[in-house]
Coordinates of N, CA and C and ligand atoms in Angstrom, one line a residue:
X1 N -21.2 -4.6 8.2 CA -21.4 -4.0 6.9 C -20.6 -4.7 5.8
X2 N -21.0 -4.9 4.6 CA -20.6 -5.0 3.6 C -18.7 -5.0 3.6
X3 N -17.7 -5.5 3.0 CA -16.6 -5.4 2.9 C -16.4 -4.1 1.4
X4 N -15.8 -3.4 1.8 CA -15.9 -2.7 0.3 C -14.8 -2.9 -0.3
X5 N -15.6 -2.7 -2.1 CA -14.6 -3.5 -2.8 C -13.4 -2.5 -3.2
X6 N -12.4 -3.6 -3.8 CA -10.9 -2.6 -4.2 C -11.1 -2.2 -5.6
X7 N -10.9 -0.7 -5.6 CA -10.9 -0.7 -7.2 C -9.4 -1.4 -7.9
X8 N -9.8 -1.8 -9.1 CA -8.5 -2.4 -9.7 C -8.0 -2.0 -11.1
X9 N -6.5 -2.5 -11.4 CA -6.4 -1.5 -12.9 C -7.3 -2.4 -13.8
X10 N -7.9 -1.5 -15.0 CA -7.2 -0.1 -15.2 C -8.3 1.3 -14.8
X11 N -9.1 0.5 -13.7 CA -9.9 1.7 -13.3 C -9.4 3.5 -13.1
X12 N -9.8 4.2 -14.2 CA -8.9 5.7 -13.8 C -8.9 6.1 -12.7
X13 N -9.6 6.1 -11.6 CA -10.0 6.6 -10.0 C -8.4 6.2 -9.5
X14 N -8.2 5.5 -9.8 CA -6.9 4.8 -9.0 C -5.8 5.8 -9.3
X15 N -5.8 6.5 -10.3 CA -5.2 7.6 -11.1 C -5.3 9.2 -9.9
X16 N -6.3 9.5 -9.1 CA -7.0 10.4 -8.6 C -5.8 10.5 -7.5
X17 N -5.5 11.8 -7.4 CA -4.8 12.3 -6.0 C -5.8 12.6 -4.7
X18 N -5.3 11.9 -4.0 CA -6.5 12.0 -2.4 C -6.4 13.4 -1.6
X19 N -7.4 14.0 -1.2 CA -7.2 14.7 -0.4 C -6.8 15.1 1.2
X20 N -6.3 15.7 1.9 CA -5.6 15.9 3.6 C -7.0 15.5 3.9
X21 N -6.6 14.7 5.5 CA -8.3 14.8 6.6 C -8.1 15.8 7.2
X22 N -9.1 16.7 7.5 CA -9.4 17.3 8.3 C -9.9 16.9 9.3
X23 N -11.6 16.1 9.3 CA -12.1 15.8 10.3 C -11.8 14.8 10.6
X24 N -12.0 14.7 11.9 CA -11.2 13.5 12.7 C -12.2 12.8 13.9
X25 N -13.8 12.7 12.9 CA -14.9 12.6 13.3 C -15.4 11.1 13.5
X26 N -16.3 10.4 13.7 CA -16.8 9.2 13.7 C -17.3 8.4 12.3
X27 N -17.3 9.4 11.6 CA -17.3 8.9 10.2 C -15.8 8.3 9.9
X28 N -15.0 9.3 10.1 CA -13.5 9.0 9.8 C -13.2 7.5 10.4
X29 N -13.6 7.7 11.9 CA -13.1 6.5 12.7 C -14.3 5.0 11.8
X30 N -15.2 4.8 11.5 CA -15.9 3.6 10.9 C -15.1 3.4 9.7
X31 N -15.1 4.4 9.0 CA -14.4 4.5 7.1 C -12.9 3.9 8.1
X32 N -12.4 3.9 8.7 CA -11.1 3.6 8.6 C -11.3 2.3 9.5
X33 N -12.1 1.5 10.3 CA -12.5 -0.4 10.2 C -13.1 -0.3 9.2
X34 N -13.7 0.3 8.6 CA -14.1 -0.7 7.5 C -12.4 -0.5 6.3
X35 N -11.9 0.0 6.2 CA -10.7 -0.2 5.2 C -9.7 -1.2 5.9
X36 N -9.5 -1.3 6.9 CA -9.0 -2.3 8.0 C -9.2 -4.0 7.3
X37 N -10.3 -3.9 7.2 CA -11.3 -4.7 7.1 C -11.2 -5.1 5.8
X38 N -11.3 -4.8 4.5 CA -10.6 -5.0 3.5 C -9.4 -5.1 3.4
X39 N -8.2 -4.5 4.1 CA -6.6 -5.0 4.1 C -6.7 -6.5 4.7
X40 N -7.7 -6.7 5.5 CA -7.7 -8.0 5.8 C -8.2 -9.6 5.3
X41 N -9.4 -8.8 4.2 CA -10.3 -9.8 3.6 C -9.1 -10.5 2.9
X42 N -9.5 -12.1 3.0 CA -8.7 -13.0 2.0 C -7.3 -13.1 2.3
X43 N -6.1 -13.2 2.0 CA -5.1 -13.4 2.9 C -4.6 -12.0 2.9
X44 N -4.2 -11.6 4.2 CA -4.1 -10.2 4.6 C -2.8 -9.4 4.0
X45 N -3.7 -8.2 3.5 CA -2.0 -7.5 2.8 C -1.2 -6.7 3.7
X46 N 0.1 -6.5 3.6 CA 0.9 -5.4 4.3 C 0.2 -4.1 4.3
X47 N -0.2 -3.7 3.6 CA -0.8 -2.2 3.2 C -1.9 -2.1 2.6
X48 N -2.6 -1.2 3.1 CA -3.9 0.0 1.9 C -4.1 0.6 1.9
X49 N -4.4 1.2 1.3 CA -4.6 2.9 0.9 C -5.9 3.3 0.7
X50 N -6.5 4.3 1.6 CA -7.5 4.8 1.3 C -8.7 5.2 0.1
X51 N -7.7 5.3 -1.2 CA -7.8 5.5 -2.4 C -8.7 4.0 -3.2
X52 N -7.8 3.1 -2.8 CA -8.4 1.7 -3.0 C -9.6 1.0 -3.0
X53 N -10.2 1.9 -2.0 CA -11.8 1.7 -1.9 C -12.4 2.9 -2.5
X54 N -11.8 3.7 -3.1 CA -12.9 4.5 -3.8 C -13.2 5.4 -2.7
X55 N -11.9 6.1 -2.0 CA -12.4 7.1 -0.8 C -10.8 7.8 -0.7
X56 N -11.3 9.6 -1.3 CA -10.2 9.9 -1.5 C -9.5 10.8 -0.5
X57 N -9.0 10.2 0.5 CA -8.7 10.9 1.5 C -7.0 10.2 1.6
X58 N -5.9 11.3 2.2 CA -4.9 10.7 2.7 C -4.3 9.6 3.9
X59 N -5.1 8.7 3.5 CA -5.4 7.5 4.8 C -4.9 6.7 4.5
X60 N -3.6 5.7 4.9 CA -3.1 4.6 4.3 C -3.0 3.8 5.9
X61 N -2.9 2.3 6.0 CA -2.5 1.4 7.0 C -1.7 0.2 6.3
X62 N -0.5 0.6 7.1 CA 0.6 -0.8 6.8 C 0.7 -2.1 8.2
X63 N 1.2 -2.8 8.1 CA 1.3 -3.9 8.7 C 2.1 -5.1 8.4
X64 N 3.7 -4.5 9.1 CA 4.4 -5.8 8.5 C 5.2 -6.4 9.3
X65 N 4.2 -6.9 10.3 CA 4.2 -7.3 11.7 C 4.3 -9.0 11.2
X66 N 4.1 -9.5 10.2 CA 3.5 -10.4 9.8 C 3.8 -12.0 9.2
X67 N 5.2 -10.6 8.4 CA 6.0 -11.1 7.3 C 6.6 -12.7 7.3
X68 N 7.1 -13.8 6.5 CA 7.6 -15.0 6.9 C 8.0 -14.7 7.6
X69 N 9.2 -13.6 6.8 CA 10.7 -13.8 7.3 C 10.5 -12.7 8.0
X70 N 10.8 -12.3 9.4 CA 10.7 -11.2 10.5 C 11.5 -9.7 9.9
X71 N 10.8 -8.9 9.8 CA 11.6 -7.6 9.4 C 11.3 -6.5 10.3
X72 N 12.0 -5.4 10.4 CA 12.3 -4.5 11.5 C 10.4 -3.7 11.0
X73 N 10.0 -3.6 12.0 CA 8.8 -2.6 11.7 C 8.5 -2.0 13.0
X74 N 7.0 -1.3 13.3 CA 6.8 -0.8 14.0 C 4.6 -1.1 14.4
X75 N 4.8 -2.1 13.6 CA 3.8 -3.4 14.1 C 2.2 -2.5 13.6
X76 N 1.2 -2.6 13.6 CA 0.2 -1.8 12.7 C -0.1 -0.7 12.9
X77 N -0.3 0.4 11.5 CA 0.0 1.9 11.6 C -0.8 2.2 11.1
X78 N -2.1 3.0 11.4 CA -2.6 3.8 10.9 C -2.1 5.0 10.7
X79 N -1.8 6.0 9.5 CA -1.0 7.1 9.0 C -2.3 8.1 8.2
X80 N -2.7 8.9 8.6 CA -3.5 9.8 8.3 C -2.4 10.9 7.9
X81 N -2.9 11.8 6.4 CA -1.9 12.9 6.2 C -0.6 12.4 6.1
X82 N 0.2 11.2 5.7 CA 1.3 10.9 6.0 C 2.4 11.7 4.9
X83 N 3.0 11.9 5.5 CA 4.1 12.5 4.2 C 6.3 12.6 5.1
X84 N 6.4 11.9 3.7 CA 8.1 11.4 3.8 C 8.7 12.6 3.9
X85 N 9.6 12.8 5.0 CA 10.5 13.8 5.1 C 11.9 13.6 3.9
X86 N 12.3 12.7 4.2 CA 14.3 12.2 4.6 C 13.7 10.6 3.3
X87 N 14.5 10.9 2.7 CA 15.2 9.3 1.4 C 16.4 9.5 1.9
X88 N 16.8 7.9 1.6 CA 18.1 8.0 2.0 C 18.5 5.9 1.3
X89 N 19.5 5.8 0.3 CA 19.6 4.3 0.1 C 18.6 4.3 -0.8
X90 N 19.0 3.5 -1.9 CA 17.9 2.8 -3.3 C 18.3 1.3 -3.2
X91 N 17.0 0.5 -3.2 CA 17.6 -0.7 -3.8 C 16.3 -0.8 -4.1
X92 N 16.6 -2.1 -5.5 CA 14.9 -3.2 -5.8 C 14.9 -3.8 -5.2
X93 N 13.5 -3.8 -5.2 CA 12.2 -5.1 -4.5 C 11.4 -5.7 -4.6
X94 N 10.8 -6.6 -4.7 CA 9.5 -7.2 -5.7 C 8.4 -6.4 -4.8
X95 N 7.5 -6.3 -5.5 CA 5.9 -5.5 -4.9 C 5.1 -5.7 -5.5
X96 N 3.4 -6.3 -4.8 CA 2.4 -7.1 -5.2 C 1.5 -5.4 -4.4
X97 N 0.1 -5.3 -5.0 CA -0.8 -4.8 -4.8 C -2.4 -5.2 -5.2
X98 N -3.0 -4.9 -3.9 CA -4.5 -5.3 -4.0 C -5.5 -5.0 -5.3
X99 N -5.3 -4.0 -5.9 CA -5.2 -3.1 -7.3 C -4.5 -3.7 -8.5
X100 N -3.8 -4.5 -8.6 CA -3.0 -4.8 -9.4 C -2.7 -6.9 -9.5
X101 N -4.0 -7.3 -9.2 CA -3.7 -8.3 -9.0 C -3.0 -10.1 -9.8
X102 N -3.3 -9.4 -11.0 CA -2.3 -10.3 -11.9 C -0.8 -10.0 -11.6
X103 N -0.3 -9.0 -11.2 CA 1.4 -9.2 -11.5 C 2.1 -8.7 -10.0
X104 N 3.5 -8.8 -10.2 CA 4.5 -8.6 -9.1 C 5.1 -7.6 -10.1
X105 N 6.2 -6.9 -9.3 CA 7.0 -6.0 -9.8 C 8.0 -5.4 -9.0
X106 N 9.5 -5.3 -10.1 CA 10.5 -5.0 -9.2 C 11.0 -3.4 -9.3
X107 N 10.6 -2.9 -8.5 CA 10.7 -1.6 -7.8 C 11.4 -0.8 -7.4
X108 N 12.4 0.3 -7.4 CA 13.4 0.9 -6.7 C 13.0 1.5 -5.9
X109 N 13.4 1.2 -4.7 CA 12.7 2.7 -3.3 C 13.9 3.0 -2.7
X110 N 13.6 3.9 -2.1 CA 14.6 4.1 -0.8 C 14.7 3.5 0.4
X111 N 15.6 3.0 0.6 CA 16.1 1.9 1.7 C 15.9 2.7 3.3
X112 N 15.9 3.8 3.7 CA 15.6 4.0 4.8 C 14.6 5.5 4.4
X113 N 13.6 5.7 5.3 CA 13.1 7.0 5.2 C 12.4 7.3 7.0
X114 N 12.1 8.8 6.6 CA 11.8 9.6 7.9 C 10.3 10.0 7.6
X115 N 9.6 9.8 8.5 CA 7.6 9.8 7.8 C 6.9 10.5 9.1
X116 N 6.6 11.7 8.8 CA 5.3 11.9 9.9 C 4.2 11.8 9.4
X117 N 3.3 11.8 10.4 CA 1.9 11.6 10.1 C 0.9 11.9 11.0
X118 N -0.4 12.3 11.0 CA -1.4 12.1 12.4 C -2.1 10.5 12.4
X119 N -2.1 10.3 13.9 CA -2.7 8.9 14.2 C -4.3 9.2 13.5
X120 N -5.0 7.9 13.9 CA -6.8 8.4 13.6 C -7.4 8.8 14.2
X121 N -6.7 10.4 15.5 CA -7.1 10.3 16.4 C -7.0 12.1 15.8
X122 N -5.9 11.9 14.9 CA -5.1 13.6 14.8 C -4.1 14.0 15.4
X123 N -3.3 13.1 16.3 CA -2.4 13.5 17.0 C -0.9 12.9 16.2
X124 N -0.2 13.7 16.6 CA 1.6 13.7 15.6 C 1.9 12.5 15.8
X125 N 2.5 12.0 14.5 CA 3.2 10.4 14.6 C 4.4 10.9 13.9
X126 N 6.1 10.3 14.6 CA 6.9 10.3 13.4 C 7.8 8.9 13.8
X127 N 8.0 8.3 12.6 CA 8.6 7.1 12.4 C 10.3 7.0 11.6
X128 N 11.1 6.5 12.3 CA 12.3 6.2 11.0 C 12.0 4.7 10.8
X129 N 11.8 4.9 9.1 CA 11.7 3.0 8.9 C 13.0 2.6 8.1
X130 N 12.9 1.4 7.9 CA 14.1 1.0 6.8 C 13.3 -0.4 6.3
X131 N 14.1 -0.7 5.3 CA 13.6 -1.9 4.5 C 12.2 -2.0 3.7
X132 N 11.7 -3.5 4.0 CA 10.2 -3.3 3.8 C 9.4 -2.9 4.2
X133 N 9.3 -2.4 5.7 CA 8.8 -1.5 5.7 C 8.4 -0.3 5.1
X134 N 9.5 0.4 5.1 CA 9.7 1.5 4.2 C 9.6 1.3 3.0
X135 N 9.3 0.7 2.2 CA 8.9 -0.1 1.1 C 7.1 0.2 1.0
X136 N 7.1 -0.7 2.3 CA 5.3 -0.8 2.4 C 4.7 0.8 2.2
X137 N 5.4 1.7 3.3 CA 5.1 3.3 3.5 C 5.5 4.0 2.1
X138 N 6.3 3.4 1.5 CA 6.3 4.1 -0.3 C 5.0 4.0 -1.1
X139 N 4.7 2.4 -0.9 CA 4.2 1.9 -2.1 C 2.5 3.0 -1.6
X140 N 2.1 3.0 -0.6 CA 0.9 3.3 0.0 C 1.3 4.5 -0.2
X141 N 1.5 5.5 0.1 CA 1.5 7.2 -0.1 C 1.7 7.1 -1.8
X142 N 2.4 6.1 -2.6 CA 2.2 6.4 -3.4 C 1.1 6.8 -4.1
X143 N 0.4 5.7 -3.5 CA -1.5 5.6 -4.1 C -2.1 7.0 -3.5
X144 N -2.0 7.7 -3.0 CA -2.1 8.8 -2.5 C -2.1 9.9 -3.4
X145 N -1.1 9.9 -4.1 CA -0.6 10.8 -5.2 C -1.3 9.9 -6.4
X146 N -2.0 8.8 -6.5 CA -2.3 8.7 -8.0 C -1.3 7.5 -8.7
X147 N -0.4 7.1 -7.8 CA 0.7 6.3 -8.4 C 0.6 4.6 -7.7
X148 N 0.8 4.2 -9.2 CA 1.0 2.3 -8.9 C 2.0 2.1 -9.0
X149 N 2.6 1.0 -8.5 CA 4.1 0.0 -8.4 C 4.4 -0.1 -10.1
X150 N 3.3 -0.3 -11.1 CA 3.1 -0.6 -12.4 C 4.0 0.5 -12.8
X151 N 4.0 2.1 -12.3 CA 4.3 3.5 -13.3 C 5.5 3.2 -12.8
X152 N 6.2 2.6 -11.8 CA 7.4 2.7 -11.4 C 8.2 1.7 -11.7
X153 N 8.0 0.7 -12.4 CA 8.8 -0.3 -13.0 C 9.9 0.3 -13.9
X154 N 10.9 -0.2 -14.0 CA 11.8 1.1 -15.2 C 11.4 0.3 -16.2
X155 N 11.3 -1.1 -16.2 CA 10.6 -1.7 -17.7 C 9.5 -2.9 -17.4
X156 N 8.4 -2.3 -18.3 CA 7.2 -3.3 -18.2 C 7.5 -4.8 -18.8
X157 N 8.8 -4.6 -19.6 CA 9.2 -6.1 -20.5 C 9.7 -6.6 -19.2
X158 N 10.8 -6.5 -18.9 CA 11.3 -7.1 -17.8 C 11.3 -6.9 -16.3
X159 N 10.3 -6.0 -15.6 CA 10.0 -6.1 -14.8 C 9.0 -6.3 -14.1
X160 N 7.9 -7.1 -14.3 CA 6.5 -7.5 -13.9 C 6.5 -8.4 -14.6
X161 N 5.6 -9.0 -13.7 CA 5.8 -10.7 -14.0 C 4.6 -11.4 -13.4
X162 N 3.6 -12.4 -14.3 CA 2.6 -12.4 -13.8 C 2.9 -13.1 -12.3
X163 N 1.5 -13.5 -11.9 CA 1.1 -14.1 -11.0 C 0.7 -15.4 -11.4
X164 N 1.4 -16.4 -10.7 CA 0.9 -17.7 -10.7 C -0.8 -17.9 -10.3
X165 N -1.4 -18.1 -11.7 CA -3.2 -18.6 -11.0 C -3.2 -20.1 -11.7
X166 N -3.7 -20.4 -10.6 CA -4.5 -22.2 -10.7 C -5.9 -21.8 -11.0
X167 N -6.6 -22.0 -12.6 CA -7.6 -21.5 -12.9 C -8.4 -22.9 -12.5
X168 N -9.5 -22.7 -12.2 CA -10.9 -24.1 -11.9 C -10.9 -24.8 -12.7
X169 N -10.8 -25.7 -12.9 CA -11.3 -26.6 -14.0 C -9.8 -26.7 -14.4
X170 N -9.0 -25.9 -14.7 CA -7.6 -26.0 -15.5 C -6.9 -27.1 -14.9
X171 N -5.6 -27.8 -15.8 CA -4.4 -28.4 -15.1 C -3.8 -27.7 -14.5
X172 N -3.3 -28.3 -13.7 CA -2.1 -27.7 -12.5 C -0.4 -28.4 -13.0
X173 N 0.1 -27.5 -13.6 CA 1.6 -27.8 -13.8 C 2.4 -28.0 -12.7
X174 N 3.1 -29.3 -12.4 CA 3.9 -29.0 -11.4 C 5.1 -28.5 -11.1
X175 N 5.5 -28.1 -10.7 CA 7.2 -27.0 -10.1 C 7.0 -25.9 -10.3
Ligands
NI201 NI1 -0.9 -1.0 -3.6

């Protein structure tokens, strides 16, 4: 099937709070390869959120199994109903989103957190993450609630910053 597409800003949907799954049916299980499947199109992101395709359900999948530089994780998660117990530690971070594809942005999260969730099966998941991880499991539940990396900048002057694009036809600056 088809790849489905990401909604992007400043589409209001992306605004929309998702709702709990209930069913934990074969519909659920295809809707969740096919969102797989978009985290993957083109170079593959750490996270997505259910919300992103235009499907409002509490379904996010991270993946930061991946990263250059090796970080502590717990290798690819589907999180159905996920929701953060325990914050604990703030620091900034740069954060890129499928939704948001002109800019980067530097972020405060909480440095370690406590997250349960049901697998895609419905059965109990609970994780302690730290770092980016934990990072990735913010930025995704955020989208959940309605919220982008963009609402959370403390300043749009100085903290977002575009994205390097090499447009076709254009010169290419070097350094
Ligand atoms: Ni995102």
């Amino acid at each position: 099937m088809a790849i489905l597409e990401i909604l992007k800003v400043p589409d209001p949907r992306l605004k929309q709070v998702s709702e709990p799954v209930s069913e934990f049916d074969d519909v659920l299980q295809a809707f969740i390869d096919d969102l797989e499947e978009a985290r993957q199109d083109g170079p593959a992101a750490v996270g997505i959120a259910a919300p992103q395709v235009g499907m409002f359900k509490r379904i996010v999948i991270i993946d930061c199994s991946g990263t250059r530089k090796p970080v502590p994780n717990h290798g690819h998660l589907i999180l159905v109903n996920p929701e953060i117990t325990h914050w604990e530690g703030y620091e900034p971070g740069r954060e890129g989103c499928l939704s948001v594809p002109d800019y980067t942005g530097n972020v405060i999260r909480a440095t370690h957190i406590k997250l349960s969730a049901l697998d895609r099966h419905g059965e109990p998941l609970e994780f302690e993450m730290e770092g980016y991880e934990a990072r990735a499991a913010q930025h995704e539940i955020d989208h959940l609630d309605g919220m982008l990396f963009i609402d959370r900048v403390v300043s749009r002057r100085t903290d977002l910053f575009q994205r390097k694009v090499y447009q076709k036809g254009g010169k290419r600056k070097k350094g």
